[in-house]
XYZ file of C-alpha atoms in Angstrom:
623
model
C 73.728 84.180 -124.062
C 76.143 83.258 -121.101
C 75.216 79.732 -121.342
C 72.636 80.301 -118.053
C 69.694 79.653 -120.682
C 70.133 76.409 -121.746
C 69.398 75.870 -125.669
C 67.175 72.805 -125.751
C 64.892 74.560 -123.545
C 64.324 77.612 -124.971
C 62.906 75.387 -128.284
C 60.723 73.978 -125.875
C 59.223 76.895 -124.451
C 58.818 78.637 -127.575
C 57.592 75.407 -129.089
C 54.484 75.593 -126.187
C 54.092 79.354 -126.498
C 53.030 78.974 -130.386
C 50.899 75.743 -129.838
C 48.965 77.643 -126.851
C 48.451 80.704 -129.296
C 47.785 78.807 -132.266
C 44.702 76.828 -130.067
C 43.601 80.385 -128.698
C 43.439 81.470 -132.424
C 41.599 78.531 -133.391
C 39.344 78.186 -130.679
C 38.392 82.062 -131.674
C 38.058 81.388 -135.311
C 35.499 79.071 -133.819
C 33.701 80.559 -131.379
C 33.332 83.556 -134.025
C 31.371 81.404 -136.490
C 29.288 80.054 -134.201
C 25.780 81.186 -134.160
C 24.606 82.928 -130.883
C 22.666 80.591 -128.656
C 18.875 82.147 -127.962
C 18.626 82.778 -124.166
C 15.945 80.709 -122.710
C 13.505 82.381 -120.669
C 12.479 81.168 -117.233
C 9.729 79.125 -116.596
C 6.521 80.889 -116.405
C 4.438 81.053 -113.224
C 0.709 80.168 -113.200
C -1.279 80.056 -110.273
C -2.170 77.227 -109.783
C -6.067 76.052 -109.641
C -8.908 75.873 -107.602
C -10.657 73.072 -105.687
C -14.325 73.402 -105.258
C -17.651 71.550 -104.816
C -19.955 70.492 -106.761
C -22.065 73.679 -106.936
C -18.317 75.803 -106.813
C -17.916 76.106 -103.242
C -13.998 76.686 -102.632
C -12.126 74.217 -100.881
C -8.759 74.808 -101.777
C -7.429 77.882 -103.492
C -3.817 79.867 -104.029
C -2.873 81.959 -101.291
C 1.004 83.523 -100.420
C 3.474 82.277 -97.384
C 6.686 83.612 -96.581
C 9.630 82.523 -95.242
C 11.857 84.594 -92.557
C 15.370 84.771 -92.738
C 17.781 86.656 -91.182
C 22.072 87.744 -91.305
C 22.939 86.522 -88.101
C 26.260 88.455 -88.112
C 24.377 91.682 -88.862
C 22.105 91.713 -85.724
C 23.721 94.604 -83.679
C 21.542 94.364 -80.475
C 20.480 90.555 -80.135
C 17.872 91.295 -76.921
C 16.471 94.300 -78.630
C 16.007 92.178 -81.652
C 14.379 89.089 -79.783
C 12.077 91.733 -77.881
C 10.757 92.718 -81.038
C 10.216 90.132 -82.878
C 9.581 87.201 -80.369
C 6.351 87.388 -80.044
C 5.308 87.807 -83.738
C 7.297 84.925 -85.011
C 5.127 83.433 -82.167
C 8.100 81.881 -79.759
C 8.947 82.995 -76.745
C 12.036 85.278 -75.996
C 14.106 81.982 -74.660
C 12.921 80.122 -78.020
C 14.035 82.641 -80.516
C 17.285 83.181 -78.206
C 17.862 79.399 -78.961
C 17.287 79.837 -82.652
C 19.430 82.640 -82.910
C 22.457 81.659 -80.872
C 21.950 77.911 -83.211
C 22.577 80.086 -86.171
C 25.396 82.217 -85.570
C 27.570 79.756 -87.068
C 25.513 79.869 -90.359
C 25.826 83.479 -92.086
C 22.013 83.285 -93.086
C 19.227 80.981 -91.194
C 15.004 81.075 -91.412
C 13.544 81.952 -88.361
C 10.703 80.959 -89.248
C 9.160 79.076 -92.811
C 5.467 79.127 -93.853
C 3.985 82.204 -91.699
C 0.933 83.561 -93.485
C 0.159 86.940 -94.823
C -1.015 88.614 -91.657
C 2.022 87.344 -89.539
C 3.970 88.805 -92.666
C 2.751 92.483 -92.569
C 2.973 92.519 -88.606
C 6.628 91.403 -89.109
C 7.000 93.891 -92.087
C 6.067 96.627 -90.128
C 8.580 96.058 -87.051
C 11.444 95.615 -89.433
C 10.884 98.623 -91.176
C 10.213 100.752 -88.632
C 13.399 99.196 -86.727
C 15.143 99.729 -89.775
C 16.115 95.549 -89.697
C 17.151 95.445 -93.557
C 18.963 91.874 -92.578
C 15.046 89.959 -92.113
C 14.415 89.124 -95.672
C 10.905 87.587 -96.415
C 10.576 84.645 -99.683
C 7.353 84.528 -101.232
C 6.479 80.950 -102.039
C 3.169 79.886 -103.535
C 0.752 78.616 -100.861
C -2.320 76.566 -100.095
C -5.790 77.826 -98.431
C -8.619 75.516 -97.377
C -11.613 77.523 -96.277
C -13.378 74.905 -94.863
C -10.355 73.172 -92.728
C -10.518 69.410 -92.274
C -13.699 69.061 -94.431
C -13.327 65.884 -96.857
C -9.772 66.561 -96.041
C -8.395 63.099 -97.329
C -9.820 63.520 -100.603
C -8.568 67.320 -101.072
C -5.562 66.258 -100.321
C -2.943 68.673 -99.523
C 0.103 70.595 -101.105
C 3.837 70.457 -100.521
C 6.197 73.748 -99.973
C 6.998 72.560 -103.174
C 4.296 73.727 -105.222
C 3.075 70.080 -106.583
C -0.039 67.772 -104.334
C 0.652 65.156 -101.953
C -2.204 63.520 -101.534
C -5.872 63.485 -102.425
C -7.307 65.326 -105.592
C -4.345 67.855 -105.143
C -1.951 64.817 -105.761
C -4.102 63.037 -108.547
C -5.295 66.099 -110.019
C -1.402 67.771 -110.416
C -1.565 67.832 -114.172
C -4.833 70.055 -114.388
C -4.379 72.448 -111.511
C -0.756 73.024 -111.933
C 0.282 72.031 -115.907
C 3.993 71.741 -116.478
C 5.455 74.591 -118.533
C 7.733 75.005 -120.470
C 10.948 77.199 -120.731
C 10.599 80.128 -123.312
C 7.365 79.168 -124.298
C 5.465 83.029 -124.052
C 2.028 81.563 -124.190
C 2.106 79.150 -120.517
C -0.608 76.705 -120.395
C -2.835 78.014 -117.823
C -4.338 75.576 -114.802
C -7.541 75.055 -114.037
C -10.321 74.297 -111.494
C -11.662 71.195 -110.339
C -14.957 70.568 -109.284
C -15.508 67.643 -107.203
C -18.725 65.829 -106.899
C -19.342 65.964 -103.236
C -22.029 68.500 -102.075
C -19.691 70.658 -99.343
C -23.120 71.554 -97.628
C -24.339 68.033 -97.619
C -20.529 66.779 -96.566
C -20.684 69.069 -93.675
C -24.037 67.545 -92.142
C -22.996 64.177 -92.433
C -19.417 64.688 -90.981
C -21.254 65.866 -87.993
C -23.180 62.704 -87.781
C -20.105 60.817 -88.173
C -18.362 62.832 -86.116
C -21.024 62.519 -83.013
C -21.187 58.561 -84.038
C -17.487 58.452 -83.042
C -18.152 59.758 -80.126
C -20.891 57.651 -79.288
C -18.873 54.620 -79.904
C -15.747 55.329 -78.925
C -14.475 53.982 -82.226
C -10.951 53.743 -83.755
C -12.252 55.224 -87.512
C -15.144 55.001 -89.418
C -16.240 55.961 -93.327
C -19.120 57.494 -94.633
C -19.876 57.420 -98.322
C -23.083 58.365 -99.841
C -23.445 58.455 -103.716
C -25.845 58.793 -107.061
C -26.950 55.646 -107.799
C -27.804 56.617 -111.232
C -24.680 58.265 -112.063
C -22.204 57.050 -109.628
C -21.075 60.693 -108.468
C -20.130 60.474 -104.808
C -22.061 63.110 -102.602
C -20.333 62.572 -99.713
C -16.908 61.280 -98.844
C -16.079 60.751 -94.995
C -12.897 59.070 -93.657
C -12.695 59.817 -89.884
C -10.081 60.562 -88.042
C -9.586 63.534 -90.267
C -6.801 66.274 -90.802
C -7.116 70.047 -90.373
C -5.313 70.674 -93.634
C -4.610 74.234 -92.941
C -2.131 72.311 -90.373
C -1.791 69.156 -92.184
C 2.155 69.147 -91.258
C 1.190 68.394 -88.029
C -1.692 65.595 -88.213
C -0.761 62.233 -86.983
C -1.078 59.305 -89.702
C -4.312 57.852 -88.685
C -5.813 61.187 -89.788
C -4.541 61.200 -92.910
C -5.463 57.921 -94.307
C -8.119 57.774 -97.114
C -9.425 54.949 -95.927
C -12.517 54.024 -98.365
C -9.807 53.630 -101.244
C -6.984 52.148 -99.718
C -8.323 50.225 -96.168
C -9.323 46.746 -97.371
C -11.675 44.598 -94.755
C -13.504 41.672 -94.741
C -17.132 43.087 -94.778
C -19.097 40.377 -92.819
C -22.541 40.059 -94.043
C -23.187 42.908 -95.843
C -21.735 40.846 -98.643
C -24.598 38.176 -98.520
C -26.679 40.884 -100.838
C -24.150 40.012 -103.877
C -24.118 36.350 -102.821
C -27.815 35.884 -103.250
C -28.141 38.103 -105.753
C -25.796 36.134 -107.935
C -27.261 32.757 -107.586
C -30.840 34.225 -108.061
C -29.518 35.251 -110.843
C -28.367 32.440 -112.602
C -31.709 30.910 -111.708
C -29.960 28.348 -109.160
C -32.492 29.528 -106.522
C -35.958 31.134 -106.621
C -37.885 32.909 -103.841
C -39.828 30.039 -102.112
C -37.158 27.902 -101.655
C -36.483 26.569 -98.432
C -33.014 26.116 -96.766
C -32.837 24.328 -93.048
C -31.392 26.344 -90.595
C -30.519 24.261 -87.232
C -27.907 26.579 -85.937
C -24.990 25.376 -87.748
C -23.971 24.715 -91.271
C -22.063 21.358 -91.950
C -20.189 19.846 -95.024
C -18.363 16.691 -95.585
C -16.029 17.064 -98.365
C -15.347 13.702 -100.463
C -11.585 13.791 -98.763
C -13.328 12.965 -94.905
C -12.957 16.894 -93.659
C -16.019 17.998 -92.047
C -16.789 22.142 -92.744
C -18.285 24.001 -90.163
C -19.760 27.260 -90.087
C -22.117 28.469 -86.911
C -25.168 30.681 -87.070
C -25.964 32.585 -84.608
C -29.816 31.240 -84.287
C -31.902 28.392 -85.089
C -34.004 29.587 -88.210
C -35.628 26.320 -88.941
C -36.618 26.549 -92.336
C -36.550 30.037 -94.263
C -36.435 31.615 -97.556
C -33.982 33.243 -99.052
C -35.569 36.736 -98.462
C -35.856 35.095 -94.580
C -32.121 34.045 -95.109
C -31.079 38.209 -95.801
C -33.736 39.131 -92.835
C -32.562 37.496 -90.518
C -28.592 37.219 -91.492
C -28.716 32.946 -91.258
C -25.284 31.927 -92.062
C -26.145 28.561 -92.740
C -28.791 29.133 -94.807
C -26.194 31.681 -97.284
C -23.403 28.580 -96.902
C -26.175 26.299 -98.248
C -27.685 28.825 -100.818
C -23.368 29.126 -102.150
C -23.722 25.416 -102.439
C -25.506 25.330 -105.538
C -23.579 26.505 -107.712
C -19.590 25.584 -108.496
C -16.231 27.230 -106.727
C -15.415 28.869 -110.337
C -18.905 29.953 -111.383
C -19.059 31.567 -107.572
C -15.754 33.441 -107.746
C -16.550 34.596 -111.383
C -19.584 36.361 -110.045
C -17.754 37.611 -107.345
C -15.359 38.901 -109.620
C -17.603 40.525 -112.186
C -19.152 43.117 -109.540
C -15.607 44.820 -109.611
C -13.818 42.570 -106.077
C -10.153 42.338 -106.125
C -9.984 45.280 -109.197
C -9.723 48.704 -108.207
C -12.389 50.442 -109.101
C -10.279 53.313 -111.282
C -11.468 56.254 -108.728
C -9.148 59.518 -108.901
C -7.771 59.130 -105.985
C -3.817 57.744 -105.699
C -3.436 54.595 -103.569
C -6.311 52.482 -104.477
C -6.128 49.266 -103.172
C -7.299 45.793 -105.267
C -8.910 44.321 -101.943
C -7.914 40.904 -101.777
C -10.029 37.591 -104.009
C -9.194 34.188 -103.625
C -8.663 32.259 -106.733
C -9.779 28.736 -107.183
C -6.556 27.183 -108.093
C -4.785 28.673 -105.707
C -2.974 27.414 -102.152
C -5.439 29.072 -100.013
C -8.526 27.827 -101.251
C -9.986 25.502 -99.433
C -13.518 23.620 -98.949
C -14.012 26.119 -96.464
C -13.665 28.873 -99.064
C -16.945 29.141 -100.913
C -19.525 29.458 -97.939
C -17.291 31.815 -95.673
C -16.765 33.829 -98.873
C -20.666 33.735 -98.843
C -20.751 35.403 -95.315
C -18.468 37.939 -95.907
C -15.336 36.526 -94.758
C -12.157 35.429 -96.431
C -12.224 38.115 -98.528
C -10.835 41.713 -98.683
C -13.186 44.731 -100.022
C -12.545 48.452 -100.299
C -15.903 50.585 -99.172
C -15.501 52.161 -102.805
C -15.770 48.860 -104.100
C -19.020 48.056 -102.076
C -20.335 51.142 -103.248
C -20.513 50.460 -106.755
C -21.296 46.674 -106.404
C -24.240 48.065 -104.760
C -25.114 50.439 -107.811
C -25.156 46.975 -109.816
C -28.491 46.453 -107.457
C -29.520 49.929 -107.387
C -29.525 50.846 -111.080
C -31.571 47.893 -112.463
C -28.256 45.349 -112.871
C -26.004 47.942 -113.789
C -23.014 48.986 -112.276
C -21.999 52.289 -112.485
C -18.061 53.227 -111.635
C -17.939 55.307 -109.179
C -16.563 58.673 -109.435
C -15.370 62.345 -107.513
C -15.107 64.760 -110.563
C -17.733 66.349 -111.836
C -15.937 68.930 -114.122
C -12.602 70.997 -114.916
C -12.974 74.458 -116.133
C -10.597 76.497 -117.181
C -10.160 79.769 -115.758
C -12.346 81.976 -118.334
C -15.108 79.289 -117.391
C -15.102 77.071 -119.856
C -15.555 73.414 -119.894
C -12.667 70.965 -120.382
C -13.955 67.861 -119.020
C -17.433 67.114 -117.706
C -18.304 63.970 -116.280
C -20.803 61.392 -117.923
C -21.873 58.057 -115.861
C -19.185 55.042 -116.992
C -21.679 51.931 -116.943
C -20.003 48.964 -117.124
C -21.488 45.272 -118.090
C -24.838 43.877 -116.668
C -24.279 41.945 -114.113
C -27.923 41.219 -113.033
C -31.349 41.161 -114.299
C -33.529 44.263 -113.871
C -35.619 41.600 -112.478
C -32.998 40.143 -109.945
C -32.106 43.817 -108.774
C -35.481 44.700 -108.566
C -36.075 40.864 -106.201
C -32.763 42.074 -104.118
C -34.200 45.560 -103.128
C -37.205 43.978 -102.366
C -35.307 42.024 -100.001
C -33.080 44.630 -98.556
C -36.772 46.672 -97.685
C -37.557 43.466 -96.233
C -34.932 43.619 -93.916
C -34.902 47.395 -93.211
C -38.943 46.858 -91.930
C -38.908 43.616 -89.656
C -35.312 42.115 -90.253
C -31.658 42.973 -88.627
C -31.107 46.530 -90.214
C -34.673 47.729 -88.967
C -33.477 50.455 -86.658
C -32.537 52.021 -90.001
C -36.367 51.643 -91.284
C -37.732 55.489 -92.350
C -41.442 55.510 -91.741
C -41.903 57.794 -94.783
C -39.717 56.842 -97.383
C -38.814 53.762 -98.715
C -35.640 52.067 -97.568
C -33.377 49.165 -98.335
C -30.461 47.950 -96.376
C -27.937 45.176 -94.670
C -26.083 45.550 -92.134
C -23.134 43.163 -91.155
C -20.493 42.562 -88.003
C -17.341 41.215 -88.792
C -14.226 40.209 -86.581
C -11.239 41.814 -87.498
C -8.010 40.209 -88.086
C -5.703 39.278 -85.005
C -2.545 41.035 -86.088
C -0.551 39.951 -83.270
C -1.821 36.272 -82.508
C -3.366 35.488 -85.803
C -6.688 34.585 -86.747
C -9.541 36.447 -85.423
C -9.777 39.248 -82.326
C -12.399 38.333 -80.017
C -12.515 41.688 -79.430
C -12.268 44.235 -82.681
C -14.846 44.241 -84.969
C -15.962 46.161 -87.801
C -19.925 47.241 -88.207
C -20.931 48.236 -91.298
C -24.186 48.422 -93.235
C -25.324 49.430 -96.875
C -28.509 50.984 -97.857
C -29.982 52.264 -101.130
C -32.992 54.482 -101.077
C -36.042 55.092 -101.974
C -36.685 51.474 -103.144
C -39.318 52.011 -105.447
C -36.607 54.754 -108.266
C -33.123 54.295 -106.364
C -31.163 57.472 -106.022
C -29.342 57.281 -103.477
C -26.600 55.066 -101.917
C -25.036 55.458 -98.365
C -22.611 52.974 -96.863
C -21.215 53.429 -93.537
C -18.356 51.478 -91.746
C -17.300 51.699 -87.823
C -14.030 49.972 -87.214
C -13.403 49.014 -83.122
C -16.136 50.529 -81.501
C -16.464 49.804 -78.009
C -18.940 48.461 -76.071
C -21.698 47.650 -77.908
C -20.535 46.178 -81.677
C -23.948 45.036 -83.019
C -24.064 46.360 -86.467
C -27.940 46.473 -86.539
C -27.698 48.331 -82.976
C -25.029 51.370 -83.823
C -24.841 52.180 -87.799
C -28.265 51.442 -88.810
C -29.899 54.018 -86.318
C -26.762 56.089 -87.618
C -27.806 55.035 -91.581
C -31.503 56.453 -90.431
C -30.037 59.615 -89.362
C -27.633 60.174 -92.492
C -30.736 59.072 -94.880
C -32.869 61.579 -92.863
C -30.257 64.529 -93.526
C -30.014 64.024 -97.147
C -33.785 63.374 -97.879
C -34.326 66.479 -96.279
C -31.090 68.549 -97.629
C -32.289 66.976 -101.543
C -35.505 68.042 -100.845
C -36.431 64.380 -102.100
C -40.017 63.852 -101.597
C -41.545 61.556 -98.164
C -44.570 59.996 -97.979
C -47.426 61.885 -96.753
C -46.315 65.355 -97.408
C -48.463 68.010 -98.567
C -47.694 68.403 -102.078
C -47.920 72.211 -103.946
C -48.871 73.048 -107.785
C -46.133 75.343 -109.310
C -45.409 76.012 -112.703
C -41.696 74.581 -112.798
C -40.346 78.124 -113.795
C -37.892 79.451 -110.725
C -36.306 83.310 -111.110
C -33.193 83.183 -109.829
C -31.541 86.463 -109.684
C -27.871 86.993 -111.508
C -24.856 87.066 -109.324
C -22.911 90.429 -109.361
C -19.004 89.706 -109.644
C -16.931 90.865 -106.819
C -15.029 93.866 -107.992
C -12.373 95.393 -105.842
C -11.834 99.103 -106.527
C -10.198 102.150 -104.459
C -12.447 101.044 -101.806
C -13.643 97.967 -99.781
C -17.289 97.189 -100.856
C -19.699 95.753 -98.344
C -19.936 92.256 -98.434
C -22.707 91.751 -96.099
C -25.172 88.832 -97.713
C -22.633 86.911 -99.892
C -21.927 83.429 -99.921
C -18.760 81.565 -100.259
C -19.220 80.733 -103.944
C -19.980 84.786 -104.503
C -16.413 85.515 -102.556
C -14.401 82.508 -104.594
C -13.126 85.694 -107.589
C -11.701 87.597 -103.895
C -10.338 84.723 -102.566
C -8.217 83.774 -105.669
C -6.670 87.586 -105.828
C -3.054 87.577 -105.003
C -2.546 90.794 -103.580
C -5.134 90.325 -100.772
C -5.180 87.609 -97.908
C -9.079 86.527 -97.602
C -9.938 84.786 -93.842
C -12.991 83.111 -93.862
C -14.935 82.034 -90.291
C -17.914 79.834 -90.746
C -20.281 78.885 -93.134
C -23.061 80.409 -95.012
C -23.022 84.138 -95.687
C -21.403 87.042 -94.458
C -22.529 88.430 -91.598
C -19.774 91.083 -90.750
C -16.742 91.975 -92.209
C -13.448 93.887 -90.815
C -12.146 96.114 -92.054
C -15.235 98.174 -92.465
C -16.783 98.783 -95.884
C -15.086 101.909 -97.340
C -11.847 101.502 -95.832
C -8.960 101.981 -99.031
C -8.229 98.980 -100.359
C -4.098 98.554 -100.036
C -1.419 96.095 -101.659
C -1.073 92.383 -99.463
C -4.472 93.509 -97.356
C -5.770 91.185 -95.166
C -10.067 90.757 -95.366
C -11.695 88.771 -92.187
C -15.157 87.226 -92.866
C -17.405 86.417 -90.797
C -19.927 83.768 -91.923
C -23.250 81.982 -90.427
């Protein structure tokens, strides 16, 4: 025009102006014949499922948390603010001073994460009244466990995240919290599992255990008792144990499961499956002698001399003498007979160094030597015998023993009984998993014979019952040196195995005390404690003793129905009910159920007839 616009770049820009229209035209002409994309929905929420006992006794079930927030920058009077909610947020007025001067460079912060439902409506209230509208509360899905650190490693325990840790709650994710999917309108729903341990029966033998701790000053312990028939464990005690209402704050000895993942060497406990096996392959029968002198020596064909000490001088003794009295060399000499393969295989085929396929995460193999291996020695095969030089898991003695107590059968052991889903039904019941014969009837039968044997005038006697029937072994083993290497001359483990009554085995109980102090005599402080156990569960089975005054009846037992718990305008009295009557109230949503105690309820606050309101909170009180 004057010559300011030069000529060659006007083309240009003109050129750049059509291409950018022509690609917003086509990208348009695109966009316009392209089918509309449906809009997924959001993942459903389900609540996720119950655990309970075997008879439906809740152990862990949904509840609500919240987490407090606040604007920092929208507090207008900071001390008035810390004076009102200090002391519900539980800190003191310096500790919430702290927080709050932390966060001012942050526009939002939590106060406070996790507080339950009645810490919630006490906050609720202040801030409305106070007119705080910068507190916000976040609803996240929590976890209640009624009955606090009861079989608390097994439960297991539930993350802020909505998905199990450990325990059942960690194994178990799939059926109490199924994954859904986006935009499907029909969610798959979760459902309960009920585990076989008897919470009543759990609770009387934790307090056994527990008072056996404190007796001996021990580092842990386990206590497992289970069907012998069907392999459903009725108990499952790992001690120290975590309250897992406060599970964030347990220390890592208490959360250990240690009967599935704690391998030890058992000590002579383990003689049971050594003389069982060669018995059974007809290597050695009942009246055969073995020459006890105090010490067990072998010269292998290479010059090396094995030695293995005894703790007596037997002189000569049966094998029913050799269990009785716990003769070391008499088991070394008894291993003798047969070969290092044929040995291990047996060993092998009662379920050692295989986990035994529990539901529980973690499992450990336990630890078995094989023949052609570095570390096998001469040495091997007899202290293998004993109980030594080999690594067990008490879940893994447990259904070795079931191989003896269920006519040469082993049973797999097991801790579901059944999954329901939430309209009742029945998705998965359990049915015993027996697994190959390992023994004769007649073998089994000649090992409880010789466990009784020992229970009535051998080691484990202080574990005899004058009135029923029992079988048992106890064993002390040195623990591992960790430090130094080789063995502590001062840890040792006591443990002993029983199976009861002799004559049609129902029960199994195992127990295992890890660094007691003082006195470590397995035959002096678990089999008085195996007594006591065996004496709580005859009773709590109602398992008949000998001697007792037997009634006619004719087998037919009127129970009455229970009524469902139905909340209406009004709170109903719930004087009389027990905890498997309140489970329906305890998995509402819109009401916080606190349970104290066990049993049935006693009292209850707030009062029957008060108006039932949105988020109330129910205390009660159980004996």
């Amino acid at each position: 025009m004057n010559n300011f616009f030069k000529k060659p770049a006007i083309i240009a820009l003109c050129t750049a102006l059509i291409l950018f229209f022509l690609y917003i035209f086509i990208r348009f002409s695109i966009l316009s014949f392209t089918p509309i994309a449906k809009i997924q929905g959001s993942v459903p929420s389900v609540e996720r499922g119950s655990i309970v006992d075997r008879n439906g006794k809740p152990l862990a079930v949904q509840t609500s948390f919240y987490h407090v927030g606040v604007t920092c920058h929208s507090i207008k009077n900071k001390e008035q603010f810390i004076q009102d909610l200090a002391s519900p947020l539980g800190y003191t007025n310096e500790e919430l001073r702290k927080i709050l001067t932390q966060g001012e460079k942050y526009s939002f912060i939590y106060l406070k994460k996790k507080v339950d439902q009645t810490t919630y409506q006490e906050l609720k209230k202040i801030t409305t009244e106070k007119n705080y509208l910068y507190v916000t509360y976040d609803k996240i899905p929590g976890r209640l466990y009624p009955e606090n650190s009861l079989a608390s490693q097994l439960i297991g325990y539930m993350g802020d995240d909505g998905k199990g840790l450990a325990g059942i709650e960690y194994s178990m994710q799939e059926q109490l919290q199924p994954l859904q999917e986006k935009g499907n309108p029909n969610p798959v729903q979760s459902k309960n599992v009920y585990l076989t341990i008897d919470a009543n029966m759990q609770y009387k033998l934790e307090e056994i255990a527990h008072q056996t701790m404190n007796t001996t000053q021990a580092e842990s312990m386990m206590l497992l008792a289970s069907d012998a028939k069907t392999g459903e464990i009725l108990s499952y005690i790992s001690l120290p144990s975590a309250n897992l209402n406060e599970y964030r704050h347990a220390s890592i000895d208490e959360t250990i499961d240690r009967p599935a993942m704690t391998a030890y060497e058992p000590g002579s406990v383990f003689k049971i499956f050594t003389v069982a096996s060669i018995y059974n392959a007809g290597l050695i029968k009942d009246t055969d002698g073995f020459l006890c002198d105090g010490v067990y020596e072998y010269r292998t064909k290479g010059g090396e001399t094995i030695r293995i000490k005894c703790l007596d001088r037997h002189g000569w003794i049966t094998p029913r003498e050799a269990l009785k009295f716990s003769c070391n060399d008499a088991l070394a000499q008894i291993a003798g007979r047969t070969t290092d393969d044929n040995f291990m295989d047996m060993v092998k085929a009662l379920g050692f160094g295989q986990k035994t396929g529990i539901e529980l995460p973690g499992e450990s193999y336990g630890l078995v030597k094989d023949t052609n291996s570095s570390t096998w020695s001469a040495r091997s095969k007899p202290t293998i015998a004993i109980g030594q030089e080999i690594s067990v898991t008490a879940l893994q003695m447990i259904q070795a023993a079931s191989a003896i107590a269920n006519k040469g059968v082993p049973v797999k052991p097991t801790l579901i009984k059944k999954i329901a889903n939430k309209d009742g039904s029945i998705s998965y019941e359990h049915t015993p998993e027996y697994k190959d014969r390992v023994f004769t009837e007649k073998t089994a039968n000649y090992l409880l014979s010789c466990m009784e044997t020992t229970a009535t005038s051998g080691t484990g006697s202080r574990a005899h019952l004058n009135d029923i029937s029992i079988g048992v072994k106890t064993g002390t083993a040195q623990m591992a040196d960790k430090k130094n290497g080789g063995y502590s001359t001062t840890d040792f483990l006591s443990n002993c195995m029983a199976i009861f009554p002799i004559e049609d085995p129902q029960i199994i109980l195992y127990i295992v005390v890890s660094k007691a102090k003082g006195e470590t005599y397995a035959g002096r402080i678990v089999a008085p404690v195996i007594a006591q156990a065996a004496d709580a569960i005859i009773d709590y089975l109602g398992m008949s003793r000998g001697g007792a005054e037997s009634l006619e009846h004719s087998g037919k037992v009127k129970i009455s129905s229970v009524k469902p718990v139905n909340l209406g305008q009004k709170l109903p009295d719930f004087t009389g009910m027990s905890k498997r009557e309140l489970l329906p109230l305890i998995e509402k949503d819109n009401i916080q159920v606190k349970i104290n105690g066990s049993g049935w309820v006693k009292s209850q606050s707030p009062e029957p007839g008060t108006p039932v309101t949105e988020n109330m909170v129910i205390e009660l009180n159980l004996e």
